[in-house]
PDB file of C-alpha atoms in Angstrom:
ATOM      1  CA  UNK A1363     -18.189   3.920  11.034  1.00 71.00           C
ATOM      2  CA  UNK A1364     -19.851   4.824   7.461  1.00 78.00           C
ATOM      3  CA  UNK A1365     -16.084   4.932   6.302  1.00 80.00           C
ATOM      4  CA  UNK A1366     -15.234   1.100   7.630  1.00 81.00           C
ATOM      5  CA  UNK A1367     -18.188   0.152   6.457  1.00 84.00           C
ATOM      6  CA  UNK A1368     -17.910   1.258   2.921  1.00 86.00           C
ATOM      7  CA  UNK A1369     -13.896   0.289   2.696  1.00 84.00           C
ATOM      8  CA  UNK A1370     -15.405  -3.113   3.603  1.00 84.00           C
ATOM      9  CA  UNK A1371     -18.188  -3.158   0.993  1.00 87.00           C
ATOM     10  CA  UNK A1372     -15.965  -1.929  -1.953  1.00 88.00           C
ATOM     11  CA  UNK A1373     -13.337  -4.128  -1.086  1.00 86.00           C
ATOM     12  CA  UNK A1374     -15.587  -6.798  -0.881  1.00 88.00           C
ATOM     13  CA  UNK A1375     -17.294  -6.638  -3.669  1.00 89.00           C
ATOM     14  CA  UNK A1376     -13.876  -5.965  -5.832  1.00 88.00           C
ATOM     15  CA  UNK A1377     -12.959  -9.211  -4.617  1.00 87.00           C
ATOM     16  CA  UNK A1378     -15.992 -10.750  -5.597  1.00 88.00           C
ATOM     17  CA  UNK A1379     -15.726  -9.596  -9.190  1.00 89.00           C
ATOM     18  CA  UNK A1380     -11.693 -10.213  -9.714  1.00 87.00           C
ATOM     19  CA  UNK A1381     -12.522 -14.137  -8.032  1.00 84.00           C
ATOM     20  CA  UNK A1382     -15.413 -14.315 -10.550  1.00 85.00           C
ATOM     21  CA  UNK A1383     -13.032 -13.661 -13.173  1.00 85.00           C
ATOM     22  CA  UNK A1384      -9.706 -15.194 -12.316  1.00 84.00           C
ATOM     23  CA  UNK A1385     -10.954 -18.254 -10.802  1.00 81.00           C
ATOM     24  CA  UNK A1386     -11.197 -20.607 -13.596  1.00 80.00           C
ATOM     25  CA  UNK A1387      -7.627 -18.878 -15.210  1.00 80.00           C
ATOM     26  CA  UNK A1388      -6.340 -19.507 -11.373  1.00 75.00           C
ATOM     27  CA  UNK A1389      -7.801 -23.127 -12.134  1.00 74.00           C
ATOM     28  CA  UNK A1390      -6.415 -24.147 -15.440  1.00 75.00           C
ATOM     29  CA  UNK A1391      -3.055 -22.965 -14.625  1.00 76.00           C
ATOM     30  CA  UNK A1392      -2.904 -25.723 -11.387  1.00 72.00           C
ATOM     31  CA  UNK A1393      -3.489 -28.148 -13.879  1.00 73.00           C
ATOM     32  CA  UNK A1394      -1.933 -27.422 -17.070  1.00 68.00           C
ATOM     33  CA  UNK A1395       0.667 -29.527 -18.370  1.00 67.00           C
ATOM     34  CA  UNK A1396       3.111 -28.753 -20.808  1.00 67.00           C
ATOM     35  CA  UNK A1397       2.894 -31.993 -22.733  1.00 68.00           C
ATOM     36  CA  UNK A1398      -0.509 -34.049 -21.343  1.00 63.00           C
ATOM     37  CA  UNK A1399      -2.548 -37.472 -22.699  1.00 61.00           C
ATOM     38  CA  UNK A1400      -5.835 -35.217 -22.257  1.00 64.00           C
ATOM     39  CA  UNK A1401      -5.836 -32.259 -23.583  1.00 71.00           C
ATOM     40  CA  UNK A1402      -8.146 -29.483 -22.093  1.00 72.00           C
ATOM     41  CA  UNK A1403      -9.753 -26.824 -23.951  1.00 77.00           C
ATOM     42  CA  UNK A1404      -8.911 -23.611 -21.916  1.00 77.00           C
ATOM     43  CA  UNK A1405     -12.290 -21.786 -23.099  1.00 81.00           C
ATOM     44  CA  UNK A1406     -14.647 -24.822 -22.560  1.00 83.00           C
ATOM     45  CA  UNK A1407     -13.024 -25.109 -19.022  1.00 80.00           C
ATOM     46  CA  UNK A1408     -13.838 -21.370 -18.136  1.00 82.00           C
ATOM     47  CA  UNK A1409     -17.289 -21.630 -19.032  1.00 85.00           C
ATOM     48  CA  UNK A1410     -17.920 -25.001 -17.071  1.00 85.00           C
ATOM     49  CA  UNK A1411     -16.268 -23.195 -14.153  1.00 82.00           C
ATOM     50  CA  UNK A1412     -18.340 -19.766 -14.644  1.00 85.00           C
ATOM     51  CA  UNK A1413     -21.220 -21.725 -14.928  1.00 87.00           C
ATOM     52  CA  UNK A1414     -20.186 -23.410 -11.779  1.00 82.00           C
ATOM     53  CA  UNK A1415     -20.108 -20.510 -10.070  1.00 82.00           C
ATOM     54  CA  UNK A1416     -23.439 -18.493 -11.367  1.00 85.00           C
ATOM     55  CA  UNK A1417     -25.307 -22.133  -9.895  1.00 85.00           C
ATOM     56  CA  UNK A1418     -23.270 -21.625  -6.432  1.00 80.00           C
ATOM     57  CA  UNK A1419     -22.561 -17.972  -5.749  1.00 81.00           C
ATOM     58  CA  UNK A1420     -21.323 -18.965  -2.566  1.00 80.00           C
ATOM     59  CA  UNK A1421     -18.192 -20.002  -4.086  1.00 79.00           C
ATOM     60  CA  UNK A1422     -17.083 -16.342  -5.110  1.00 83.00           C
ATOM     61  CA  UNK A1423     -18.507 -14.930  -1.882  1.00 84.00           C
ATOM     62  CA  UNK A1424     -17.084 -17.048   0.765  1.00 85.00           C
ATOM     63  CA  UNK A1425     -13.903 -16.784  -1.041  1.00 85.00           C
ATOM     64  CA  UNK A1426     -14.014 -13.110  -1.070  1.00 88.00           C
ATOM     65  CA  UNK A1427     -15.009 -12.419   2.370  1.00 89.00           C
ATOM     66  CA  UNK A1428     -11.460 -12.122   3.655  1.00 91.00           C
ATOM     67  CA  UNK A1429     -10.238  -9.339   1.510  1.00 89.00           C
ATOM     68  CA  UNK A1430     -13.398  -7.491   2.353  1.00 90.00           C
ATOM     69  CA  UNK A1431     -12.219  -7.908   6.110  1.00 91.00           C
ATOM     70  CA  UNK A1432      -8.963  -6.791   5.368  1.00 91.00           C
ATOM     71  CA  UNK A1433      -9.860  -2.965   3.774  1.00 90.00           C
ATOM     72  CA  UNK A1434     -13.027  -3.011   6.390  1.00 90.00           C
ATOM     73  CA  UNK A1435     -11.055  -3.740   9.329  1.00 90.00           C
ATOM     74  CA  UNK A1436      -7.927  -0.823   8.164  1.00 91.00           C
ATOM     75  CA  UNK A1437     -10.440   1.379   8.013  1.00 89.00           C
ATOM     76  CA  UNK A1438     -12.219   0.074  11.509  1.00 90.00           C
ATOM     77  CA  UNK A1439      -8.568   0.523  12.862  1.00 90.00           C
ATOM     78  CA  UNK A1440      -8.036   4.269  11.739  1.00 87.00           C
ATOM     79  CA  UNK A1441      -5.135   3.278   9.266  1.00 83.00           C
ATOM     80  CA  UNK A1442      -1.206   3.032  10.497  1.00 86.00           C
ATOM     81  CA  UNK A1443      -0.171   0.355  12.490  1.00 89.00           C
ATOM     82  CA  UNK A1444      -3.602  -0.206  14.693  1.00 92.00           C
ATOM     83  CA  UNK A1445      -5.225  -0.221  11.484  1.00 91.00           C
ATOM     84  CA  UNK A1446      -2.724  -2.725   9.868  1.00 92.00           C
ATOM     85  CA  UNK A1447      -3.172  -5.093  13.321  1.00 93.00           C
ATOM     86  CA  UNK A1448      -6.931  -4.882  12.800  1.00 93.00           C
ATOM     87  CA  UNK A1449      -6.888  -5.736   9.481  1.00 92.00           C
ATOM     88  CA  UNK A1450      -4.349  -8.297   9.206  1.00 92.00           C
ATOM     89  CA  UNK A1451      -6.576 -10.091  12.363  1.00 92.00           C
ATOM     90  CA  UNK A1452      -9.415  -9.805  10.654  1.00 93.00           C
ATOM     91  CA  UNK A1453      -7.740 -11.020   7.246  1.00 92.00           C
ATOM     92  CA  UNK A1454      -5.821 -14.193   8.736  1.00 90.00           C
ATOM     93  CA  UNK A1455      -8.676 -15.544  10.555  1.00 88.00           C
ATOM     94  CA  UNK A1456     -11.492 -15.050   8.120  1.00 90.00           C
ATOM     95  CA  UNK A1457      -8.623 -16.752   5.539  1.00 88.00           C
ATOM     96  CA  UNK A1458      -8.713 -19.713   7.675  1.00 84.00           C
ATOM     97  CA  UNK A1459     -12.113 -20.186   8.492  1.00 82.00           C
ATOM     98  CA  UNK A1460     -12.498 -20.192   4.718  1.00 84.00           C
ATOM     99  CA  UNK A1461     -10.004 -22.396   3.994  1.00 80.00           C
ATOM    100  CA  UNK A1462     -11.264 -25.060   6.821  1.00 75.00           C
ATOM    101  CA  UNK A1463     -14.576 -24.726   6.039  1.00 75.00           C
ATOM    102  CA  UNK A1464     -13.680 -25.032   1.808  1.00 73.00           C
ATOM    103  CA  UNK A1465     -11.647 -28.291   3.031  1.00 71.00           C
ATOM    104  CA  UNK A1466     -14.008 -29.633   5.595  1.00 66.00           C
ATOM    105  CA  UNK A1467     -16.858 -28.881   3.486  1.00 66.00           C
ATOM    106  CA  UNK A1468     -16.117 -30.002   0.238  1.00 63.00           C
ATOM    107  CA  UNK A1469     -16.274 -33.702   0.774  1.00 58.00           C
ATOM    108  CA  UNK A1470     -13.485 -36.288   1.018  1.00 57.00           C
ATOM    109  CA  UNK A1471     -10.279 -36.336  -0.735  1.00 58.00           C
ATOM    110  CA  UNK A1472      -8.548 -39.194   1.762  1.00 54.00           C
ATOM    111  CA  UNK A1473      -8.839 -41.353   4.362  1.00 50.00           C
ATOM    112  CA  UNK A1474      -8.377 -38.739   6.601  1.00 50.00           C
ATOM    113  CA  UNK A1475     -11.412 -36.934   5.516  1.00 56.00           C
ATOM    114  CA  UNK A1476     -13.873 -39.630   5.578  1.00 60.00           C
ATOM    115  CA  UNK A1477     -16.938 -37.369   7.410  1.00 64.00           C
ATOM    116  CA  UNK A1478     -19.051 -35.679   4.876  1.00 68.00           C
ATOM    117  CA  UNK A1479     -20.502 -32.383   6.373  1.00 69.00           C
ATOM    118  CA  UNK A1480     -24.022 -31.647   5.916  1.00 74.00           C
ATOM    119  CA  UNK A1481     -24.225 -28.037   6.200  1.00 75.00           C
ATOM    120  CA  UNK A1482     -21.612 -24.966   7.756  1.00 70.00           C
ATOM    121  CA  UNK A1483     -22.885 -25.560  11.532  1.00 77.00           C
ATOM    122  CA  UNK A1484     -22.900 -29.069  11.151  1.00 78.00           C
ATOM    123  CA  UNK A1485     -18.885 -28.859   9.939  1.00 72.00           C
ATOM    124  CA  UNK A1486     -18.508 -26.591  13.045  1.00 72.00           C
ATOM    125  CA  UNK A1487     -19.761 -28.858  15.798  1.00 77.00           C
ATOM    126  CA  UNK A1488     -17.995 -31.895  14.226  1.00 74.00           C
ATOM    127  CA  UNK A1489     -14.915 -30.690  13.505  1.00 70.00           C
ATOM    128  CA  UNK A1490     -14.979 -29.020  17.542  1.00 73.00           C
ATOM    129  CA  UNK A1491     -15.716 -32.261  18.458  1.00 72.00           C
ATOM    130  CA  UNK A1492     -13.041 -34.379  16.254  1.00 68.00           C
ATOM    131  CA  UNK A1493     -10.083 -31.861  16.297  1.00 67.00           C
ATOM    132  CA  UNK A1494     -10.727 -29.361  19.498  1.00 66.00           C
ATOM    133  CA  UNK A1495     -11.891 -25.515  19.852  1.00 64.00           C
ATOM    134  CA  UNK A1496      -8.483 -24.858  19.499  1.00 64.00           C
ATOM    135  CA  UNK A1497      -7.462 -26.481  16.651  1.00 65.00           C
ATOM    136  CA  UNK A1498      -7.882 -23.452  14.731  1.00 65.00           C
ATOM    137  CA  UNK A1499      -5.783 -20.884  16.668  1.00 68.00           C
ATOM    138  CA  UNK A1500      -2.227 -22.787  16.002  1.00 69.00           C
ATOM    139  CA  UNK A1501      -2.780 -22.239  12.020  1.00 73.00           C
ATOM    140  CA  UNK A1502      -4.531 -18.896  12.420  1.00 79.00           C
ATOM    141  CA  UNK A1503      -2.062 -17.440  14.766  1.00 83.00           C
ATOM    142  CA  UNK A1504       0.709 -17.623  12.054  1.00 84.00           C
ATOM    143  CA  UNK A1505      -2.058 -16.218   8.904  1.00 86.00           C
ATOM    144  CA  UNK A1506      -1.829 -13.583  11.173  1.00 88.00           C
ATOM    145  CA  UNK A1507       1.059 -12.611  11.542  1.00 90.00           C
ATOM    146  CA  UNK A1508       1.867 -13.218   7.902  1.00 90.00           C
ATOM    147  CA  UNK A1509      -1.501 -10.526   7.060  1.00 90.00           C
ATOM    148  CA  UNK A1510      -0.461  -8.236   9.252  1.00 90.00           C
ATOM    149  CA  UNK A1511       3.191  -7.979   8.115  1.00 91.00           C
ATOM    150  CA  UNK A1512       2.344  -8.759   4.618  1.00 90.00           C
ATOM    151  CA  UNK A1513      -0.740  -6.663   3.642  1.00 88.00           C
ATOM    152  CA  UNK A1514      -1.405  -4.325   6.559  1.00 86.00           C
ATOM    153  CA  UNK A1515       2.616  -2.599   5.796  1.00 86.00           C
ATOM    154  CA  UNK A1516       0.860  -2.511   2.130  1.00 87.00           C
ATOM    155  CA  UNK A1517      -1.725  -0.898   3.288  1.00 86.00           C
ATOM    156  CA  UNK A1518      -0.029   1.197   5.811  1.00 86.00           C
ATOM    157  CA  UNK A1519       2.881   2.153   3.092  1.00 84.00           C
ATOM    158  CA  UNK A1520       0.015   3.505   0.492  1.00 82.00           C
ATOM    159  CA  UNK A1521      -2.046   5.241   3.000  1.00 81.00           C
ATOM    160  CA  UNK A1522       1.527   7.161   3.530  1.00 77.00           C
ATOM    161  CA  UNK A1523       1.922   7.750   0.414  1.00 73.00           C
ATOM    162  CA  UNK A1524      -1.237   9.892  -0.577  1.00 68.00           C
ATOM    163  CA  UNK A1525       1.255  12.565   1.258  1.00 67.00           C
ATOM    164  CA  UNK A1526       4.554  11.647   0.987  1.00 67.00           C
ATOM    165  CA  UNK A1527       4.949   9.769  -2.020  1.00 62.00           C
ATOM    166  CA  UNK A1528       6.856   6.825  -2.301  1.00 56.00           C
ATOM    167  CA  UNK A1529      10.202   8.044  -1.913  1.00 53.00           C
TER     168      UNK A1529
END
């Protein structure tokens, strides 16, 4: 148990710190254009976004949370395949409640969006009201899969190859 809890914690908190720093780069590329009216200074940007997220750390630790899952719930699942089924559970649907939440959350960007949410339990009894409890299961069943196949094999491949090498 100490083990899946401190797989969890590192990887957690190496998320935190790479989101902390990519972020804003992840940010300026979206909306970088080769030839624009307006153009943005890239440095100015990064600071408005850092600053962004030292005044709402909640950004860069909600956002985080699923990788944290993923290396806490390999660990939980004794590595191989269980641990790569664990994981990649834990990593699809902690994706997608951060992604619904983020989107649900973050205000209205159309018609479609017009409720504003006033806090995270708030967004979670609307939204089970508006869309149904199982809304969420037909988009998280497929982040699922894709985690499991995608970064539990990673996982599963490197834990292999502390004793067999790659190849």
């Amino acid at each position: 148990m100490v083990n899946t809890v401190m797989a969890a914690v590192l990887g957690y908190g190496a998320s935190c710190v790479s989101t902390f720093v990519l972020y804003p780069y992840r940010d300026y590329t979206k909306i970088f254009r080769v030839n624009p009216f307006t153009r943005l200074d890239p440095i100015q940007y990064a600071l408005v976004r850092y600053k962004g997220m030292i005044l709402n750390p909640s950004q860069p630790l909600i956002l985080a949370l699923p990788w944290g899952l993923l290396y806490g719930g390999f660990a939980f699942g004794s590595g191989g395949v269980t641990g790569a089924l664990v994981a990649g559970t834990f990593h699809g649907m902690s994706k997608v409640t951060v992604r619904t939440i983020a989107r649900r959350v973050g205000g209205p960007r159309s018609r479609y969006d017009a409720m504003v949410y006033k806090s995270f339990f708030h967004c979670l009894r609307e939204s089970t009201m508006q869309y149904g409890i199982f809304s969420f299961f037909s988009g998280v069943s497929a982040t699922i899969l894709i985690s499991t196949v995608w970064h539990g094999a990673s996982l599963v491949a490197l834990q292999r190859s502390r004793h067999d090498g790659f190849f």
